[in-house]
PDB file of C-alpha atoms in Angstrom:
ATOM      1  CA  MET Y  13       0.130   0.026   0.032  1.00 41.00           C
ATOM      2  CA  THR Y  14       2.696   2.435   0.831  1.00 44.00           C
ATOM      3  CA  ARG Y  15       4.494   2.074  -2.740  1.00 44.00           C
ATOM      4  CA  SER Y  16       1.173   2.484  -4.415  1.00 42.00           C
ATOM      5  CA  ARG Y  17       0.201   5.294  -2.403  1.00 46.00           C
ATOM      6  CA  ARG Y  18       3.539   7.361  -2.931  1.00 49.00           C
ATOM      7  CA  PRO Y  19       2.983   8.675  -6.348  1.00 40.00           C
ATOM      8  CA  GLU Y  20      -0.575  10.114  -5.589  1.00 44.00           C
ATOM      9  CA  GLN Y  21       0.793  11.548  -2.306  1.00 59.00           C
ATOM     10  CA  THR Y  22       3.466  13.377  -4.226  1.00 61.00           C
ATOM     11  CA  GLY Y  23       0.741  14.759  -6.829  1.00 68.00           C
ATOM     12  CA  ASP Y  24      -1.520  16.010  -3.883  1.00 89.00           C
ATOM     13  CA  THR Y  25       1.153  17.722  -2.253  1.00 93.00           C
ATOM     14  CA  ARG Y  26       2.224  19.636  -5.353  1.00 95.00           C
ATOM     15  CA  GLN Y  27      -1.368  20.481  -5.839  1.00 95.00           C
ATOM     16  CA  VAL Y  28      -2.007  21.637  -2.568  1.00 96.00           C
ATOM     17  CA  LEU Y  29       1.239  23.983  -2.880  1.00 97.00           C
ATOM     18  CA  LEU Y  30      -0.013  25.449  -5.923  1.00 97.00           C
ATOM     19  CA  ALA Y  31      -3.431  26.090  -4.184  1.00 97.00           C
ATOM     20  CA  ALA Y  32      -1.909  27.552  -1.472  1.00 97.00           C
ATOM     21  CA  ALA Y  33       0.644  29.576  -3.438  1.00 98.00           C
ATOM     22  CA  ARG Y  34      -2.127  30.788  -5.795  1.00 98.00           C
ATOM     23  CA  ARG Y  35      -4.201  32.367  -2.873  1.00 97.00           C
ATOM     24  CA  ARG Y  36      -1.330  34.269  -1.375  1.00 97.00           C
ATOM     25  CA  PHE Y  37       0.016  35.415  -4.702  1.00 97.00           C
ATOM     26  CA  ALA Y  38      -3.520  36.424  -5.645  1.00 96.00           C
ATOM     27  CA  GLU Y  39      -4.219  38.322  -2.604  1.00 96.00           C
ATOM     28  CA  GLN Y  40      -0.792  39.798  -1.657  1.00 95.00           C
ATOM     29  CA  GLY Y  41       1.120  39.646  -4.680  1.00 96.00           C
ATOM     30  CA  TYR Y  42       4.441  38.039  -5.471  1.00 97.00           C
ATOM     31  CA  ALA Y  43       6.930  40.393  -3.555  1.00 96.00           C
ATOM     32  CA  ALA Y  44       4.980  40.190  -0.254  1.00 97.00           C
ATOM     33  CA  THR Y  45       4.570  36.387  -0.189  1.00 97.00           C
ATOM     34  CA  GLY Y  46       6.986  34.389   1.644  1.00 97.00           C
ATOM     35  CA  THR Y  47       7.386  30.704   1.161  1.00 97.00           C
ATOM     36  CA  GLU Y  48       6.947  30.072   4.964  1.00 96.00           C
ATOM     37  CA  GLU Y  49       3.338  31.416   4.440  1.00 97.00           C
ATOM     38  CA  ILE Y  50       2.865  28.805   1.618  1.00 97.00           C
ATOM     39  CA  VAL Y  51       3.978  26.007   3.141  1.00 97.00           C
ATOM     40  CA  ALA Y  52       1.884  27.057   6.239  1.00 97.00           C
ATOM     41  CA  ASP Y  53      -1.222  27.247   4.443  1.00 97.00           C
ATOM     42  CA  ALA Y  54      -0.144  24.108   2.550  1.00 96.00           C
ATOM     43  CA  ARG Y  55       0.566  22.480   5.800  1.00 95.00           C
ATOM     44  CA  VAL Y  56       3.733  20.904   4.315  1.00 95.00           C
ATOM     45  CA  THR Y  57       7.516  21.217   5.084  1.00 94.00           C
ATOM     46  CA  ARG Y  58       9.606  23.785   3.104  1.00 94.00           C
ATOM     47  CA  GLY Y  59      11.600  20.533   1.740  1.00 95.00           C
ATOM     48  CA  ALA Y  60       8.512  19.439   0.382  1.00 95.00           C
ATOM     49  CA  LEU Y  61       8.067  22.781  -1.602  1.00 96.00           C
ATOM     50  CA  TYR Y  62      11.917  22.516  -2.882  1.00 95.00           C
ATOM     51  CA  HIS Y  63      11.253  18.999  -3.967  1.00 95.00           C
ATOM     52  CA  HIS Y  64       8.681  20.068  -6.346  1.00 96.00           C
ATOM     53  CA  PHE Y  65       9.807  23.359  -7.208  1.00 97.00           C
ATOM     54  CA  ARG Y  66      13.191  24.997  -7.679  1.00 96.00           C
ATOM     55  CA  ASP Y  67      12.540  28.054  -5.833  1.00 96.00           C
ATOM     56  CA  LYS Y  68       9.412  30.668  -5.169  1.00 97.00           C
ATOM     57  CA  ALA Y  69       9.679  31.967  -8.884  1.00 96.00           C
ATOM     58  CA  ASP Y  70       9.639  28.586 -10.264  1.00 96.00           C
ATOM     59  CA  LEU Y  71       6.365  28.182  -7.967  1.00 97.00           C
ATOM     60  CA  PHE Y  72       5.245  31.563  -9.596  1.00 97.00           C
ATOM     61  CA  ARG Y  73       5.999  30.698 -12.851  1.00 96.00           C
ATOM     62  CA  THR Y  74       3.840  27.541 -12.831  1.00 96.00           C
ATOM     63  CA  VAL Y  75       0.856  28.960 -11.092  1.00 97.00           C
ATOM     64  CA  MET Y  76       1.014  31.779 -13.750  1.00 95.00           C
ATOM     65  CA  GLU Y  77       0.793  29.228 -16.264  1.00 93.00           C
ATOM     66  CA  GLN Y  78      -1.973  27.215 -14.749  1.00 95.00           C
ATOM     67  CA  VAL Y  79      -4.114  30.378 -14.255  1.00 95.00           C
ATOM     68  CA  ALA Y  80      -3.720  31.383 -17.915  1.00 91.00           C
ATOM     69  CA  MET Y  81      -4.628  27.802 -19.171  1.00 91.00           C
ATOM     70  CA  GLU Y  82      -7.911  28.252 -17.226  1.00 92.00           C
ATOM     71  CA  VAL Y  83      -8.743  31.473 -18.794  1.00 91.00           C
ATOM     72  CA  ALA Y  84      -8.018  30.246 -22.110  1.00 88.00           C
ATOM     73  CA  GLU Y  85     -10.217  27.121 -21.514  1.00 88.00           C
ATOM     74  CA  GLN Y  86     -12.822  29.518 -20.302  1.00 89.00           C
ATOM     75  CA  LEU Y  87     -12.586  31.692 -23.327  1.00 87.00           C
ATOM     76  CA  VAL Y  88     -13.045  28.882 -25.600  1.00 84.00           C
ATOM     77  CA  ALA Y  89     -15.881  27.187 -23.867  1.00 86.00           C
ATOM     78  CA  GLY Y  90     -17.783  30.580 -23.175  1.00 84.00           C
ATOM     79  CA  GLU Y  91     -17.547  31.316 -27.215  1.00 78.00           C
ATOM     80  CA  LEU Y  92     -18.496  27.591 -27.914  1.00 77.00           C
ATOM     81  CA  ALA Y  93     -21.560  27.737 -25.558  1.00 82.00           C
ATOM     82  CA  ARG Y  94     -22.552  31.130 -26.906  1.00 77.00           C
ATOM     83  CA  GLY Y  95     -22.254  29.629 -30.663  1.00 70.00           C
ATOM     84  CA  ALA Y  96     -24.390  26.904 -29.812  1.00 74.00           C
ATOM     85  CA  GLU Y  97     -27.452  29.284 -28.490  1.00 77.00           C
ATOM     86  CA  LEU Y  98     -26.908  31.646 -30.773  1.00 75.00           C
ATOM     87  CA  PRO Y  99     -24.883  30.595 -33.933  1.00 74.00           C
ATOM     88  CA  SER Y 100     -22.581  33.019 -35.217  1.00 82.00           C
ATOM     89  CA  ASP Y 101     -19.639  33.239 -37.839  1.00 88.00           C
ATOM     90  CA  ALA Y 102     -15.881  33.038 -36.587  1.00 88.00           C
ATOM     91  CA  TRP Y 103     -14.979  36.622 -36.696  1.00 91.00           C
ATOM     92  CA  THR Y 104     -17.972  37.746 -34.686  1.00 88.00           C
ATOM     93  CA  GLN Y 105     -16.909  35.089 -32.230  1.00 87.00           C
ATOM     94  CA  LEU Y 106     -13.562  36.404 -31.980  1.00 89.00           C
ATOM     95  CA  ARG Y 107     -14.744  39.843 -31.445  1.00 90.00           C
ATOM     96  CA  THR Y 108     -16.851  38.894 -28.417  1.00 90.00           C
ATOM     97  CA  GLY Y 109     -14.063  36.510 -27.449  1.00 90.00           C
ATOM     98  CA  PHE Y 110     -11.561  39.653 -27.338  1.00 92.00           C
ATOM     99  CA  GLN Y 111     -14.373  41.629 -25.269  1.00 93.00           C
ATOM    100  CA  SER Y 112     -14.476  38.795 -22.735  1.00 92.00           C
ATOM    101  CA  LEU Y 113     -10.709  38.709 -22.218  1.00 92.00           C
ATOM    102  CA  LEU Y 114     -10.965  42.450 -21.359  1.00 94.00           C
ATOM    103  CA  ASP Y 115     -14.010  41.445 -18.867  1.00 93.00           C
ATOM    104  CA  ILE Y 116     -11.628  38.887 -17.325  1.00 93.00           C
ATOM    105  CA  SER Y 117      -8.598  41.173 -17.265  1.00 90.00           C
ATOM    106  CA  THR Y 118     -10.656  43.607 -15.267  1.00 91.00           C
ATOM    107  CA  THR Y 119     -12.782  41.214 -12.894  1.00 91.00           C
ATOM    108  CA  ASP Y 120     -10.747  38.082 -12.256  1.00 92.00           C
ATOM    109  CA  SER Y 121      -8.316  38.906  -9.352  1.00 91.00           C
ATOM    110  CA  ASP Y 122      -5.952  36.004 -10.011  1.00 95.00           C
ATOM    111  CA  PHE Y 123      -5.734  36.561 -13.659  1.00 94.00           C
ATOM    112  CA  GLN Y 124      -5.323  40.213 -13.216  1.00 93.00           C
ATOM    113  CA  ARG Y 125      -2.844  40.167 -10.182  1.00 95.00           C
ATOM    114  CA  ILE Y 126      -0.723  36.900 -11.099  1.00 95.00           C
ATOM    115  CA  VAL Y 127      -0.707  36.911 -14.955  1.00 93.00           C
ATOM    116  CA  LEU Y 128      -0.862  40.621 -16.031  1.00 91.00           C
ATOM    117  CA  ILE Y 129       0.671  42.523 -13.070  1.00 92.00           C
ATOM    118  CA  ASP Y 130       3.143  40.543 -11.442  1.00 94.00           C
ATOM    119  CA  GLY Y 131       3.837  38.044 -14.181  1.00 93.00           C
ATOM    120  CA  PRO Y 132       5.885  40.294 -16.530  1.00 90.00           C
ATOM    121  CA  ALA Y 133       7.267  42.296 -13.553  1.00 91.00           C
ATOM    122  CA  VAL Y 134       8.740  38.982 -11.803  1.00 93.00           C
ATOM    123  CA  LEU Y 135       9.687  36.637 -14.849  1.00 91.00           C
ATOM    124  CA  GLY Y 136      10.253  39.339 -17.405  1.00 89.00           C
ATOM    125  CA  ASN Y 137       8.152  40.070 -20.749  1.00 80.00           C
ATOM    126  CA  ASP Y 138       9.347  37.012 -22.404  1.00 83.00           C
ATOM    127  CA  ALA Y 139       7.232  34.853 -19.958  1.00 82.00           C
ATOM    128  CA  TRP Y 140       4.228  36.823 -20.891  1.00 76.00           C
ATOM    129  CA  ASP Y 141       4.933  36.282 -24.591  1.00 80.00           C
ATOM    130  CA  GLN Y 142       5.416  32.515 -24.071  1.00 83.00           C
ATOM    131  CA  LEU Y 143       2.112  32.180 -22.361  1.00 82.00           C
ATOM    132  CA  VAL Y 144       0.343  33.891 -25.291  1.00 81.00           C
ATOM    133  CA  GLU Y 145       2.392  31.579 -27.788  1.00 82.00           C
ATOM    134  CA  GLN Y 146       1.510  28.567 -25.807  1.00 80.00           C
ATOM    135  CA  HIS Y 147      -2.271  29.260 -25.255  1.00 75.00           C
ATOM    136  CA  GLY Y 148      -3.454  31.529 -27.875  1.00 80.00           C
ATOM    137  CA  TYR Y 149      -1.496  31.552 -30.935  1.00 87.00           C
ATOM    138  CA  ARG Y 150      -2.909  28.193 -32.151  1.00 85.00           C
ATOM    139  CA  LEU Y 151      -6.486  29.094 -31.616  1.00 85.00           C
ATOM    140  CA  LEU Y 152      -6.190  32.622 -32.646  1.00 91.00           C
ATOM    141  CA  SER Y 153      -4.680  31.495 -36.247  1.00 93.00           C
ATOM    142  CA  GLU Y 154      -7.681  28.821 -36.518  1.00 91.00           C
ATOM    143  CA  TRP Y 155     -10.278  31.338 -36.121  1.00 91.00           C
ATOM    144  CA  LEU Y 156      -8.551  33.803 -38.145  1.00 94.00           C
ATOM    145  CA  GLU Y 157      -8.474  31.292 -40.912  1.00 95.00           C
ATOM    146  CA  ARG Y 158     -12.169  30.726 -40.455  1.00 93.00           C
ATOM    147  CA  ALA Y 159     -13.153  33.994 -40.495  1.00 94.00           C
ATOM    148  CA  ALA Y 160     -11.074  34.372 -43.743  1.00 94.00           C
ATOM    149  CA  ALA Y 161     -12.701  31.425 -45.383  1.00 95.00           C
ATOM    150  CA  GLU Y 162     -16.005  32.561 -44.361  1.00 93.00           C
ATOM    151  CA  GLY Y 163     -15.410  35.867 -46.120  1.00 92.00           C
ATOM    152  CA  ARG Y 164     -15.783  37.903 -42.967  1.00 92.00           C
ATOM    153  CA  ILE Y 165     -12.124  39.121 -43.349  1.00 93.00           C
ATOM    154  CA  ASP Y 166      -9.477  39.690 -45.872  1.00 91.00           C
ATOM    155  CA  PRO Y 167      -7.433  36.868 -46.515  1.00 91.00           C
ATOM    156  CA  LEU Y 168      -4.240  38.326 -45.224  1.00 93.00           C
ATOM    157  CA  PRO Y 169      -1.200  35.889 -44.314  1.00 95.00           C
ATOM    158  CA  VAL Y 170      -2.151  34.124 -41.084  1.00 95.00           C
ATOM    159  CA  ALA Y 171       1.003  33.923 -39.213  1.00 93.00           C
ATOM    160  CA  PRO Y 172       1.720  37.538 -39.175  1.00 95.00           C
ATOM    161  CA  LEU Y 173      -1.771  38.357 -38.670  1.00 95.00           C
ATOM    162  CA  THR Y 174      -1.933  36.199 -35.719  1.00 94.00           C
ATOM    163  CA  ARG Y 175       0.972  37.571 -34.104  1.00 91.00           C
ATOM    164  CA  LEU Y 176      -0.040  41.173 -34.461  1.00 93.00           C
ATOM    165  CA  VAL Y 177      -3.802  40.509 -33.545  1.00 93.00           C
ATOM    166  CA  ALA Y 178      -2.256  38.984 -30.553  1.00 90.00           C
ATOM    167  CA  ALA Y 179       0.174  41.497 -29.439  1.00 90.00           C
ATOM    168  CA  LEU Y 180      -2.609  44.180 -29.912  1.00 92.00           C
ATOM    169  CA  LEU Y 181      -5.007  41.905 -27.581  1.00 90.00           C
ATOM    170  CA  SER Y 182      -2.023  41.504 -25.294  1.00 88.00           C
ATOM    171  CA  GLU Y 183      -1.558  45.208 -24.579  1.00 92.00           C
ATOM    172  CA  ALA Y 184      -5.207  45.817 -24.349  1.00 93.00           C
ATOM    173  CA  SER Y 185      -5.301  43.369 -21.450  1.00 91.00           C
ATOM    174  CA  LEU Y 186      -2.328  44.626 -19.616  1.00 90.00           C
ATOM    175  CA  TYR Y 187      -3.471  48.368 -20.203  1.00 92.00           C
ATOM    176  CA  THR Y 188      -6.869  47.678 -18.776  1.00 92.00           C
ATOM    177  CA  ALA Y 189      -5.510  45.489 -15.433  1.00 90.00           C
ATOM    178  CA  ARG Y 190      -2.950  48.119 -14.842  1.00 89.00           C
ATOM    179  CA  ALA Y 191      -4.832  51.137 -15.200  1.00 93.00           C
ATOM    180  CA  ALA Y 192      -5.879  53.320 -12.023  1.00 93.00           C
ATOM    181  CA  ASP Y 193      -9.414  52.944 -12.832  1.00 94.00           C
ATOM    182  CA  PRO Y 194     -10.122  49.600 -14.603  1.00 91.00           C
ATOM    183  CA  ASP Y 195     -13.520  49.877 -14.963  1.00 92.00           C
ATOM    184  CA  ARG Y 196     -12.985  53.106 -17.245  1.00 95.00           C
ATOM    185  CA  ALA Y 197     -10.077  51.507 -18.956  1.00 95.00           C
ATOM    186  CA  ARG Y 198     -11.870  48.331 -19.674  1.00 95.00           C
ATOM    187  CA  THR Y 199     -14.844  50.428 -21.396  1.00 95.00           C
ATOM    188  CA  GLU Y 200     -12.202  52.712 -23.343  1.00 96.00           C
ATOM    189  CA  VAL Y 201     -10.027  49.712 -24.618  1.00 96.00           C
ATOM    190  CA  GLY Y 202     -13.129  47.775 -25.692  1.00 95.00           C
ATOM    191  CA  ILE Y 203     -14.239  50.697 -28.068  1.00 95.00           C
ATOM    192  CA  VAL Y 204     -10.819  51.044 -29.564  1.00 95.00           C
ATOM    193  CA  LEU Y 205     -10.102  47.441 -30.025  1.00 94.00           C
ATOM    194  CA  ASP Y 206     -13.054  46.442 -31.697  1.00 92.00           C
ATOM    195  CA  ARG Y 207     -12.979  49.704 -33.949  1.00 92.00           C
ATOM    196  CA  LEU Y 208      -9.312  48.652 -34.712  1.00 92.00           C
ATOM    197  CA  LEU Y 209     -10.375  44.968 -35.535  1.00 89.00           C
ATOM    198  CA  ARG Y 210     -13.222  45.967 -37.518  1.00 87.00           C
ATOM    199  CA  GLY Y 211     -11.026  47.578 -40.053  1.00 88.00           C
ATOM    200  CA  LEU Y 212     -10.030  43.832 -40.979  1.00 90.00           C
ATOM    201  CA  GLY Y 213     -13.356  43.186 -42.243  1.00 83.00           C
ATOM    202  CA  ARG Y 214     -13.866  43.255 -46.014  1.00 70.00           C
ATOM    203  CA  ARG Y 215     -14.847  46.614 -47.424  1.00 50.00           C
ATOM    204  CA  GLY Y 216     -18.461  46.661 -48.697  1.00 39.00           C
ATOM    205  CA  GLY Y 217     -18.939  43.518 -46.777  1.00 40.00           C
ATOM    206  CA  ASP Y 218     -21.406  42.625 -43.661  1.00 41.00           C
ATOM    207  CA  LEU Y 219     -18.989  43.693 -41.122  1.00 36.00           C
ATOM    208  CA  ALA Y 220     -18.763  47.171 -42.223  1.00 40.00           C
ATOM    209  CA  ASP Y 221     -22.464  47.515 -41.682  1.00 47.00           C
ATOM    210  CA  GLN Y 222     -22.560  45.901 -38.392  1.00 46.00           C
ATOM    211  CA  PRO Y 223     -22.332  47.942 -35.033  1.00 49.00           C
ATOM    212  CA  ALA Y 224     -19.295  47.614 -32.752  1.00 56.00           C
ATOM    213  CA  VAL Y 225     -19.440  44.879 -30.220  1.00 57.00           C
ATOM    214  CA  SER Y 226     -20.539  46.561 -26.996  1.00 56.00           C
ATOM    215  CA  ALA Y 227     -17.603  47.152 -24.748  1.00 53.00           C
ATOM    216  CA  GLY Y 228     -19.893  47.516 -21.629  1.00 52.00           C
ATOM    217  CA  ALA Y 229     -21.909  44.074 -21.985  1.00 48.00           C
ATOM    218  CA  PRO Y 230     -20.773  41.389 -19.658  1.00 43.00           C
ATOM    219  CA  HIS Y 231     -19.180  39.300 -22.330  1.00 45.00           C
ATOM    220  CA  GLY Y 232     -17.000  37.314 -19.853  1.00 41.00           C
ATOM    221  CA  SER Y 233     -20.144  36.049 -17.867  1.00 40.00           C
ATOM    222  CA  ALA Y 234     -21.026  33.456 -20.253  1.00 35.00           C
TER     223      ALA Y 234
END
């Protein structure tokens, strides 16, 4: 029993540490959180922490990746559910999905503090870029290809288009999360972001005649 239980116990310890670290990082921030607080909350030894993670920064990186992955999955699930209820084309799904991300950047304290504020400050901008590449590029490029195939946007080269749209979305999220007045920033950035993206629509096509996606609607609640 001892031998068969050990791998499960090891996995449990890692998850407990991640949960405890996530709570502390979201509430206090990286700089104000000590490893002694994390191990106390997790009820494990410091040796257990360093068995699973090299140091506090390594633990933080893992938490950051976990939160980013959850948000990516939440956005995809939200747009798929919305599409099932109110069928729409790929470009409309992207535009509403972008607005949902801005909502999350404003209201989800874990994502806001850990990923958008502390993440680049602690791990550098490269860490943020890697998260976007890992959790965003593939899905974004697929949706852009569908939008072009449906005739909703011009058939531009997908690789550079994906990177430029991702960079625009990333900056919009970072600006919103770090603003002195996040609610006002979210509304203003939402308007500007959607107006810029509507420029990708084919001239004379349906998109030119559509109203902008509302920047004040709770898109992220789906």
